[in-house]
PDB file of C-alpha atoms and ligand atoms in Angstrom:
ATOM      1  CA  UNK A  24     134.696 -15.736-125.200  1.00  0.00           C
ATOM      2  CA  UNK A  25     134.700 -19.631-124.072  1.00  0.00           C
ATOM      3  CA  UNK A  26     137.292 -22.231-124.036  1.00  0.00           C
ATOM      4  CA  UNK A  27     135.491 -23.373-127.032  1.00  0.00           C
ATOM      5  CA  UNK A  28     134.032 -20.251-128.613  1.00  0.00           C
ATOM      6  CA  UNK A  29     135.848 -16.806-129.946  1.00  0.00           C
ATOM      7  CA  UNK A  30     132.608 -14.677-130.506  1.00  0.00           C
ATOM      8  CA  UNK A  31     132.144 -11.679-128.678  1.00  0.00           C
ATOM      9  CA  UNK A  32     128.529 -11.697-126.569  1.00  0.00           C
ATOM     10  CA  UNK A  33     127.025  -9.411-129.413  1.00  0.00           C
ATOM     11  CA  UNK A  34     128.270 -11.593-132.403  1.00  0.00           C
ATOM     12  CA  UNK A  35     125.362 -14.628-131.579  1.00  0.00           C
ATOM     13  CA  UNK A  36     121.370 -14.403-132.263  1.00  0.00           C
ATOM     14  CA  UNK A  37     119.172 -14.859-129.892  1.00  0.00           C
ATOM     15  CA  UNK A  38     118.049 -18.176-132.182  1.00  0.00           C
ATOM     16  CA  UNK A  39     120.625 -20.778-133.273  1.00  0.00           C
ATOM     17  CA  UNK A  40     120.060 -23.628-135.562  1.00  0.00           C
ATOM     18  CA  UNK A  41     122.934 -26.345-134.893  1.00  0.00           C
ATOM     19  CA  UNK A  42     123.850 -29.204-137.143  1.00  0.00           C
ATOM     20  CA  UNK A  43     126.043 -32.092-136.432  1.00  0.00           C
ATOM     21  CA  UNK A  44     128.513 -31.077-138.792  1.00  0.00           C
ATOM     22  CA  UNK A  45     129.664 -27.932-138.987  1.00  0.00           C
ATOM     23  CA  UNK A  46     130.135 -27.680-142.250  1.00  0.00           C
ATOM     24  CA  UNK A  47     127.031 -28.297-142.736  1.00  0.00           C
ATOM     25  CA  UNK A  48     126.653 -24.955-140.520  1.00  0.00           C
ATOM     26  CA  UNK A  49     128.744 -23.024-143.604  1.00  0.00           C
ATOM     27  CA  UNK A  50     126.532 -24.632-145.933  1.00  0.00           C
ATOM     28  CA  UNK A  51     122.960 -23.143-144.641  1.00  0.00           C
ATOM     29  CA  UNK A  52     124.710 -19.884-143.855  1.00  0.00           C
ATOM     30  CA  UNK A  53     126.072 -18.729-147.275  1.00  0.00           C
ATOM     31  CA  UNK A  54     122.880 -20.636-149.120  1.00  0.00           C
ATOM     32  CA  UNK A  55     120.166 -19.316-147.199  1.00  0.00           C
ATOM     33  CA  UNK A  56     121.748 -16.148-144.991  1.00  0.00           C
ATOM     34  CA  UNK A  57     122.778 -12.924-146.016  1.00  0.00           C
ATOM     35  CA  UNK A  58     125.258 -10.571-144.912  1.00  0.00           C
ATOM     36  CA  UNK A  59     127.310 -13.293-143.079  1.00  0.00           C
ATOM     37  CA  UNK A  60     130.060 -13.210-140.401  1.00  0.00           C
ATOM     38  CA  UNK A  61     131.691 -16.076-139.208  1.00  0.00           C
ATOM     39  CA  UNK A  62     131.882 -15.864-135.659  1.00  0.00           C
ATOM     40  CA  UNK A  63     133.459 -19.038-134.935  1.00  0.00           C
ATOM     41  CA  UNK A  64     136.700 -21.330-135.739  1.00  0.00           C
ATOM     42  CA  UNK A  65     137.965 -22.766-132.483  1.00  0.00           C
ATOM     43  CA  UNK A  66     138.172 -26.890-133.526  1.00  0.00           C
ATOM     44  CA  UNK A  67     136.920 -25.992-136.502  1.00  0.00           C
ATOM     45  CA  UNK A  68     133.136 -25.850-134.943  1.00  0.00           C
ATOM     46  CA  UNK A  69     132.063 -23.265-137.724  1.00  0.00           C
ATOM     47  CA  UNK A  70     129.666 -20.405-136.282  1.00  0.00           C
ATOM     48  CA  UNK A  71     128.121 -17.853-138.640  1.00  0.00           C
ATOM     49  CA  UNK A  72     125.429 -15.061-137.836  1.00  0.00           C
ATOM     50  CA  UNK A  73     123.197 -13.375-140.999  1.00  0.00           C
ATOM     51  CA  UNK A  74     120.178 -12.750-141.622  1.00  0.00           C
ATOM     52  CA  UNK A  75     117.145 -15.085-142.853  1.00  0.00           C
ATOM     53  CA  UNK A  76     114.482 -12.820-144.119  1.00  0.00           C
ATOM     54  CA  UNK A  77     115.364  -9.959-142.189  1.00  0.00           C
ATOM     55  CA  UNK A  78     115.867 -11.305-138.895  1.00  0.00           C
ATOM     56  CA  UNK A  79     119.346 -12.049-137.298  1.00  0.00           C
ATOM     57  CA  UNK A  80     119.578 -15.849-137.329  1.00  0.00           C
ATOM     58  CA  UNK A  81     122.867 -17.947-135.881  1.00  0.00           C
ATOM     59  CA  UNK A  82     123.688 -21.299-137.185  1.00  0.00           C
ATOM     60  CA  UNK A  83     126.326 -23.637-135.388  1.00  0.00           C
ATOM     61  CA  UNK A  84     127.893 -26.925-135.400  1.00  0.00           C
ATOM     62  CA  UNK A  85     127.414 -29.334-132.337  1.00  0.00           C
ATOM     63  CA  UNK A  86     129.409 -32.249-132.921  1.00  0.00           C
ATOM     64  CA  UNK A  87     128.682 -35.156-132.931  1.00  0.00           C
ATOM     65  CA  UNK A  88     127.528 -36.952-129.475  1.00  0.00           C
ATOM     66  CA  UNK A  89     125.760 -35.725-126.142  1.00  0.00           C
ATOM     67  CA  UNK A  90     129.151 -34.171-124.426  1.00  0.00           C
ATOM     68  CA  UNK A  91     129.789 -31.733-127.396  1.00  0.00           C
ATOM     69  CA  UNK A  92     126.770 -30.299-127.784  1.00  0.00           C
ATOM     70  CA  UNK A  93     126.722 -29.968-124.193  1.00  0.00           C
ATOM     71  CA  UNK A  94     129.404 -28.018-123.872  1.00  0.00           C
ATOM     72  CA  UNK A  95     128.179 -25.634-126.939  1.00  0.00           C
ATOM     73  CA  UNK A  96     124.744 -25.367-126.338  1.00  0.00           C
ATOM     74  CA  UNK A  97     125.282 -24.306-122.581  1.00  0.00           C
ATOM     75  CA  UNK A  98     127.793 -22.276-123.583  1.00  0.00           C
ATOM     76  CA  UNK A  99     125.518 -20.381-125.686  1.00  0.00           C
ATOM     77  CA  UNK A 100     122.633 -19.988-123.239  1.00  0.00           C
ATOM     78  CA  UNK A 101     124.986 -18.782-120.509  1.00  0.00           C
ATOM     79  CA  UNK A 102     127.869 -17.144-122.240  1.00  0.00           C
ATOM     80  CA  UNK A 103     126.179 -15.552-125.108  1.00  0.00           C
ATOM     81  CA  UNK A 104     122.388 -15.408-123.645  1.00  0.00           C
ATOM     82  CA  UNK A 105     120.801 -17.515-126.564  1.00  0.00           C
ATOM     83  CA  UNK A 106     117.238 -17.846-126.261  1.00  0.00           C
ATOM     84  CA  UNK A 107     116.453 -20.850-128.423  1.00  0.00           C
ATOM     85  CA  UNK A 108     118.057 -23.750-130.127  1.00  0.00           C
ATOM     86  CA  UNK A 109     116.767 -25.750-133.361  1.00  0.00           C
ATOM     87  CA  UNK A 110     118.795 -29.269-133.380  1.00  0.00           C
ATOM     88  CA  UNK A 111     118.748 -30.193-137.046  1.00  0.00           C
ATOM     89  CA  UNK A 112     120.548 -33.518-137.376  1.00  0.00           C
ATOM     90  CA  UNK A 113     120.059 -37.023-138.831  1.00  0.00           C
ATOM     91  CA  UNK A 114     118.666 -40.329-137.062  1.00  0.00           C
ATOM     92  CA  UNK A 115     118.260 -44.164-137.681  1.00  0.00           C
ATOM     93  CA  UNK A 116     115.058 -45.251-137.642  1.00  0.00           C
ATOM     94  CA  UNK A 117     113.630 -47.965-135.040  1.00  0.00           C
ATOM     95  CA  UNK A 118     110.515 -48.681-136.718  1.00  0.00           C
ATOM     96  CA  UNK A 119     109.326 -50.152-139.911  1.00  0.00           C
ATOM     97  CA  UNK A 120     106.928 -47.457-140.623  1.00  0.00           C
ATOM     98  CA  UNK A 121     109.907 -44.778-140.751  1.00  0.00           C
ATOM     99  CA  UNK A 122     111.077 -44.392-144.420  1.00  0.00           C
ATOM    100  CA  UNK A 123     114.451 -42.792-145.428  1.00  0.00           C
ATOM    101  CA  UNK A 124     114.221 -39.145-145.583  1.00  0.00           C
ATOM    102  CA  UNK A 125     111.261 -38.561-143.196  1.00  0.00           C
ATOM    103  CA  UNK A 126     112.061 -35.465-140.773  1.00  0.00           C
ATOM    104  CA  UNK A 127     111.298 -36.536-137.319  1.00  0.00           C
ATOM    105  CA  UNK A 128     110.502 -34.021-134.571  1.00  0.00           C
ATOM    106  CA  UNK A 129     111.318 -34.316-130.479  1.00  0.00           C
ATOM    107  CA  UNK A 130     108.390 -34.714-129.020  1.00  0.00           C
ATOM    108  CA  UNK A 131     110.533 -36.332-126.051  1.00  0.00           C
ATOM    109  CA  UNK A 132     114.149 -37.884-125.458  1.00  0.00           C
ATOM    110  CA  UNK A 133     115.029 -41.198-123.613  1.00  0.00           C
ATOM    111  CA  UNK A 134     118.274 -41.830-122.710  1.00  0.00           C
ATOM    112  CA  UNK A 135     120.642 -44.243-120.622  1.00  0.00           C
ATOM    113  CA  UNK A 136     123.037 -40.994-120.341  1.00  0.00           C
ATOM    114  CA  UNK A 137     124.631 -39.660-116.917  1.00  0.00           C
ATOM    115  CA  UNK A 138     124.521 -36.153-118.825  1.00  0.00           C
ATOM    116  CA  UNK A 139     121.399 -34.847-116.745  1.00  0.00           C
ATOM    117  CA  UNK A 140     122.462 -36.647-113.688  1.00  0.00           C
ATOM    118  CA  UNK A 141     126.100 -35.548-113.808  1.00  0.00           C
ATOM    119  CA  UNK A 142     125.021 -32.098-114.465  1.00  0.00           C
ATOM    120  CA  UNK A 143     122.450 -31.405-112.585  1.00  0.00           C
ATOM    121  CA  UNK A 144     121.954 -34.684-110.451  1.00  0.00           C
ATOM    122  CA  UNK A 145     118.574 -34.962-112.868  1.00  0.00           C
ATOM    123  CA  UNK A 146     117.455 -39.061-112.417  1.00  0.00           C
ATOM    124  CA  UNK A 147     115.225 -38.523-115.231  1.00  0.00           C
ATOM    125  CA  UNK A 148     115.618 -41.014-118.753  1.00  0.00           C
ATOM    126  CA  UNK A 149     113.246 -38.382-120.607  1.00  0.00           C
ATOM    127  CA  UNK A 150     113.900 -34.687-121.154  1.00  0.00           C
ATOM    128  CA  UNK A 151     111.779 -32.541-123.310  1.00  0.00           C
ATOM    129  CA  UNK A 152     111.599 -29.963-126.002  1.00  0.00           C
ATOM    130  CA  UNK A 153     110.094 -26.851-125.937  1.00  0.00           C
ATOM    131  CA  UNK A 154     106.640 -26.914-126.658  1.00  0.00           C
ATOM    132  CA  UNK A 155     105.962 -23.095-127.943  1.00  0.00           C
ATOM    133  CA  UNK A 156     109.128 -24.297-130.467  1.00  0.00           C
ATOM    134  CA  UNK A 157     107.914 -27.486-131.489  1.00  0.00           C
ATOM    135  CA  UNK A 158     104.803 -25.446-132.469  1.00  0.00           C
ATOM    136  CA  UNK A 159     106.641 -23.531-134.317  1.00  0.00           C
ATOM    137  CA  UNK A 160     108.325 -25.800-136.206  1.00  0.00           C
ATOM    138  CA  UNK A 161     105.499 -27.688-137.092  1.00  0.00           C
ATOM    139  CA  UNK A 162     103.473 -24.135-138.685  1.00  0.00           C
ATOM    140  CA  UNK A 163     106.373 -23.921-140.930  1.00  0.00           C
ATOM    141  CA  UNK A 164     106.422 -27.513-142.061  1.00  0.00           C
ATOM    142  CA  UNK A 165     102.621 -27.253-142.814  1.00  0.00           C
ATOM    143  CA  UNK A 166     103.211 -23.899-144.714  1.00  0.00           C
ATOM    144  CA  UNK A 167     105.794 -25.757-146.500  1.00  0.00           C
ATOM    145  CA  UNK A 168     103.651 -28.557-147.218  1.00  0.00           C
ATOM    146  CA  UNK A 169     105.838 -31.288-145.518  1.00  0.00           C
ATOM    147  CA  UNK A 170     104.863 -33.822-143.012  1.00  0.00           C
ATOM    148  CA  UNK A 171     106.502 -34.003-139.820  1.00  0.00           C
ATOM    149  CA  UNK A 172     106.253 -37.132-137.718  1.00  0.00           C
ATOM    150  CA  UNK A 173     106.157 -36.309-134.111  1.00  0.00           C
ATOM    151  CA  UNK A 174     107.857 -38.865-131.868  1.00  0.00           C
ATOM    152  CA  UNK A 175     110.395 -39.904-128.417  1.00  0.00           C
ATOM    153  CA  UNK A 176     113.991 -40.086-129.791  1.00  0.00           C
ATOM    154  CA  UNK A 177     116.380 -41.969-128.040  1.00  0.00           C
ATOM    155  CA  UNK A 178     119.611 -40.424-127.605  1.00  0.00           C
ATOM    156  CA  UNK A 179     122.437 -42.938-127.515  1.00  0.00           C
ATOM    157  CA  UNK A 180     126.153 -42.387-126.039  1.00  0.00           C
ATOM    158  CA  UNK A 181     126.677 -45.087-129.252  1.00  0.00           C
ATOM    159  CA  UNK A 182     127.027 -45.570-132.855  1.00  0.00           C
ATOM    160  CA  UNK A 183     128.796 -49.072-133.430  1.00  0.00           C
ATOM    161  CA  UNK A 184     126.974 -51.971-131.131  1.00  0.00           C
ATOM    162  CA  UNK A 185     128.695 -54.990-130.294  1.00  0.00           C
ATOM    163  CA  UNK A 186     125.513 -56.306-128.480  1.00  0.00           C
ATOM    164  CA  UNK A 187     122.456 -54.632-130.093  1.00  0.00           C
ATOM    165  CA  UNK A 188     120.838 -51.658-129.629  1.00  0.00           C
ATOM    166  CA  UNK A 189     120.147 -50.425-126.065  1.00  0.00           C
ATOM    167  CA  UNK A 190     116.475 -52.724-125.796  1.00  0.00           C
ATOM    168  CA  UNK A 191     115.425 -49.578-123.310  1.00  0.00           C
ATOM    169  CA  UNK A 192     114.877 -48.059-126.590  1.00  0.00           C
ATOM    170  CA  UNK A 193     111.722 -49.626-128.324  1.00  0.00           C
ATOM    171  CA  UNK A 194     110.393 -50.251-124.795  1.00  0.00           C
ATOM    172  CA  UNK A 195     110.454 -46.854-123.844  1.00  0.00           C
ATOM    173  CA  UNK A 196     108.433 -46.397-127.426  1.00  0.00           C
ATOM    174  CA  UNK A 197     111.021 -44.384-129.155  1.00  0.00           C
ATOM    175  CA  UNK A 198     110.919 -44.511-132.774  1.00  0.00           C
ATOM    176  CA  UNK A 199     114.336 -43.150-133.865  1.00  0.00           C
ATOM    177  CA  UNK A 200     118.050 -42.731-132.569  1.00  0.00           C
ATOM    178  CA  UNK A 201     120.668 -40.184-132.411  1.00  0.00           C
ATOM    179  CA  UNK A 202     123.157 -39.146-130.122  1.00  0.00           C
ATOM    180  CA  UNK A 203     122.194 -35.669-129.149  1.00  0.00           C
ATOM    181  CA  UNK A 204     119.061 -34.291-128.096  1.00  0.00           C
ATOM    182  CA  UNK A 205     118.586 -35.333-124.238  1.00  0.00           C
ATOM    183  CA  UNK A 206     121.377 -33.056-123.606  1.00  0.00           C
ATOM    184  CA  UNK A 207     120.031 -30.145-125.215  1.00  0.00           C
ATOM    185  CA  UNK A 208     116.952 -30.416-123.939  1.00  0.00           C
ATOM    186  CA  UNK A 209     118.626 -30.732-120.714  1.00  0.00           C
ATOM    187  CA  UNK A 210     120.560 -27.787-120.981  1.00  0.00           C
ATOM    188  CA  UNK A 211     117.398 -25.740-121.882  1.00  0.00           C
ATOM    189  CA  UNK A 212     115.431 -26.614-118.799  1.00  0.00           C
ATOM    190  CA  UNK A 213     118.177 -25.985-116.551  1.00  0.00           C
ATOM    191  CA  UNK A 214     119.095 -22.538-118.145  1.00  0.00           C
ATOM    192  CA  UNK A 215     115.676 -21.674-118.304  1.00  0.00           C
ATOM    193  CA  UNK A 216     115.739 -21.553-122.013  1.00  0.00           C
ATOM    194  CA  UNK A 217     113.896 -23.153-125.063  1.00  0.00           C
ATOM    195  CA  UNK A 218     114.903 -25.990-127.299  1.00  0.00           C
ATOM    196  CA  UNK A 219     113.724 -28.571-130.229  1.00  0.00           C
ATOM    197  CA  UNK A 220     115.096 -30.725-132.525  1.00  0.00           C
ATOM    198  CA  UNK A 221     114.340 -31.904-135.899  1.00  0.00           C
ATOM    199  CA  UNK A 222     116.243 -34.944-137.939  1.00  0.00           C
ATOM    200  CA  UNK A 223     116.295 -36.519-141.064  1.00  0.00           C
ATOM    201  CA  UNK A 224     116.188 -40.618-141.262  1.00  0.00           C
ATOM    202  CA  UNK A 225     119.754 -41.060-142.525  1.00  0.00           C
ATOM    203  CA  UNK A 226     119.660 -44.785-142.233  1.00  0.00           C
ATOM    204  CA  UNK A 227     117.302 -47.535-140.947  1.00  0.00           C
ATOM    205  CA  UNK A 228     118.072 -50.132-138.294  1.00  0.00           C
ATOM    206  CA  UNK A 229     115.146 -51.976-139.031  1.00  0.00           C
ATOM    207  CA  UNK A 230     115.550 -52.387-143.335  1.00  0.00           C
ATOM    208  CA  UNK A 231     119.343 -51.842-142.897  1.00  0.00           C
ATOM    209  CA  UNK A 232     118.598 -49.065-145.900  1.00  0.00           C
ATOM    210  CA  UNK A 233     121.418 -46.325-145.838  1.00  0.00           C
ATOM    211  CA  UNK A 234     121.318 -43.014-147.873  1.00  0.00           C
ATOM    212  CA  UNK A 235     124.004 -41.852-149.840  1.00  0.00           C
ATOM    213  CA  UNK A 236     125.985 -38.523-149.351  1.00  0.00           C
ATOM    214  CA  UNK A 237     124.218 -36.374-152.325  1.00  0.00           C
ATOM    215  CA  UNK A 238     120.535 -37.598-150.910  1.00  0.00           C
ATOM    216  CA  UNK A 239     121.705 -36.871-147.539  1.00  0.00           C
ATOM    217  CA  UNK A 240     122.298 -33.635-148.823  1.00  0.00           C
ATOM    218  CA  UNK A 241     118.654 -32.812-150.638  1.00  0.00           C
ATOM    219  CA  UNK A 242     116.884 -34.185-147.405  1.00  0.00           C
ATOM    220  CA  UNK A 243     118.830 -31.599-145.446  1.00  0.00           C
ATOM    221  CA  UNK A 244     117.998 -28.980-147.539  1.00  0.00           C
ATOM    222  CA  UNK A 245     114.288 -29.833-146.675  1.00  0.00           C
ATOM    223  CA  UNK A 246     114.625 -30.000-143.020  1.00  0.00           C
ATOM    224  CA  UNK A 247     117.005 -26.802-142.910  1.00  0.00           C
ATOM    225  CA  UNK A 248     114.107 -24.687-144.611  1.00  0.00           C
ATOM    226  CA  UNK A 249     111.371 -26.161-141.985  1.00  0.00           C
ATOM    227  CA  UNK A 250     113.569 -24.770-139.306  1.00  0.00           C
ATOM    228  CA  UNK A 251     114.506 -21.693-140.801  1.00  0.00           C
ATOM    229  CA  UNK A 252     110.591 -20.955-141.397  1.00  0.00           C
ATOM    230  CA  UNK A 253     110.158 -22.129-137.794  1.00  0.00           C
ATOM    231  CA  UNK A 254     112.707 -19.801-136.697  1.00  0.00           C
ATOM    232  CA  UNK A 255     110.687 -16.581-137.855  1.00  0.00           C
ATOM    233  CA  UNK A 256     107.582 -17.393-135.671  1.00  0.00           C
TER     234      UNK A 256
HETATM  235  N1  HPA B 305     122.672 -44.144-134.518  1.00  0.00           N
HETATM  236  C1  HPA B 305     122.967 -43.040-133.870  1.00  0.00           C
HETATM  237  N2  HPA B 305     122.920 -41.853-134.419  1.00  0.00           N
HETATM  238  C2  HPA B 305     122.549 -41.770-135.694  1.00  0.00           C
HETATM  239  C3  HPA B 305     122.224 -42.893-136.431  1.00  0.00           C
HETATM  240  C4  HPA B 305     122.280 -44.141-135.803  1.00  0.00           C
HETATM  241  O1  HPA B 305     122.010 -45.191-136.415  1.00  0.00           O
HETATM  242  N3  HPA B 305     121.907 -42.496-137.670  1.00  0.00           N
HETATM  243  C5  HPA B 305     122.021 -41.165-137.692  1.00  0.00           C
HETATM  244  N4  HPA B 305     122.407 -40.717-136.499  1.00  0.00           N
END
């Protein structure tokens, strides 16, 4: 048990997929999972371990923003000795060649964040996935006959700009934004563990296009199922 988390060491798979929301964490679980346990309900950050074709599967919210699901994730790598972590979230797109409803995969995360150096006094603006995981995830997609674009995210501490978006961004070539992934893949490499993440193009900052709540929905569906197939390699 954590500040943060009721499950007993045994109650957690040694994968976890974690969405933003977690009841979007309820949602995969009872469609997709079988025999279910909810393992979770501290703050409401919904937890649930079942089985995905066989294998014992864990899916988790994050929150939203990079000091929640740094407190989660390394909880579950230390605490709970999780192996791997899928990231399945939504992004804004940076660039004009992104359309709405694209799923986007890490290849690398830029940030302006003092998570890595506050952690770990880590200088670096670019942490990375897990290559054997991005791999992984990108046999599924194929086998699933979807397209997924590899590219740098940048992980912002922000959602509502005053001044613009951070210009760091587009000149450190990163084609989408979120708030999240730096600090996971942070948490991996110090922990020794493994890490992706994939994301959905909720909304563009380049057309100003937005997606409504029901296609938000479908285009999660399509992403969840990439990383549940990912998550059996
Ligand atoms: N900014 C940050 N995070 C996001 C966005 C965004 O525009 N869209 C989806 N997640």
């Amino acid at each position: 048990m954590t500040p943060h988390n009721q499950a007993k060491k045994d109650e957690i798979a040694k994968i976890v997929l974690m969405p933003g929301d977690p009841l979007r964490a309820k949602y995969i679980a009872t469609h997709y999972l079988t025999d279910i346990h909810c393992f979770n309900t501290v703050r409401n950050m919904l937890g649930y371990t079942g089985l995905y074709q066989g294998q014992t599967l864990s899916i988790m919210g994050s929150g939203m923003g990079m000091p929640s699901i740094g407190i989660y994730s390394y909880e579950l790598y230390t605490q709970y000795d999780v192996d791997t972590i899928i990231r399945i979230g939504s992004c804004g797109a940076l660039i004009p060649s992104l359309d709405l409803f694209d799923v986007i995969l890490a290849d690398s995360a830029w940030s302006r964040s003092t998570y890595a150096q506050q952690q770990s006094h880590d200088a670096n603006r670019i942490q990375y996935p897990t290559l054997e995981i991005n791999q992984a995830l990108k046999k599924a997609a194929n086998e699933q006959n979807q397209w997924l674009h590899p590219c740098r995210f940048h992980s912002s501490d922000v959602f509502y700009y005053e001044a613009g978006i951070d210009s760091g961004a587009l000149a450190n070539q990163c084609a989408v934004v979120e708030m999240e992934s730096f600090a996971l893949f942070h948490n991996a490499k110090v922990t020794g563990k493994k890490a992706a993440c994939l994301c959905t193009v909720s909304d563009s900052l380049v057309t100003h296009q937005e997606t409504t709540a029901q296609q938000r929905e479908t285009a999660f569906d399509t992403m969840a199922q990439i990383a549940l197939g990912g998550s059996l390699y």
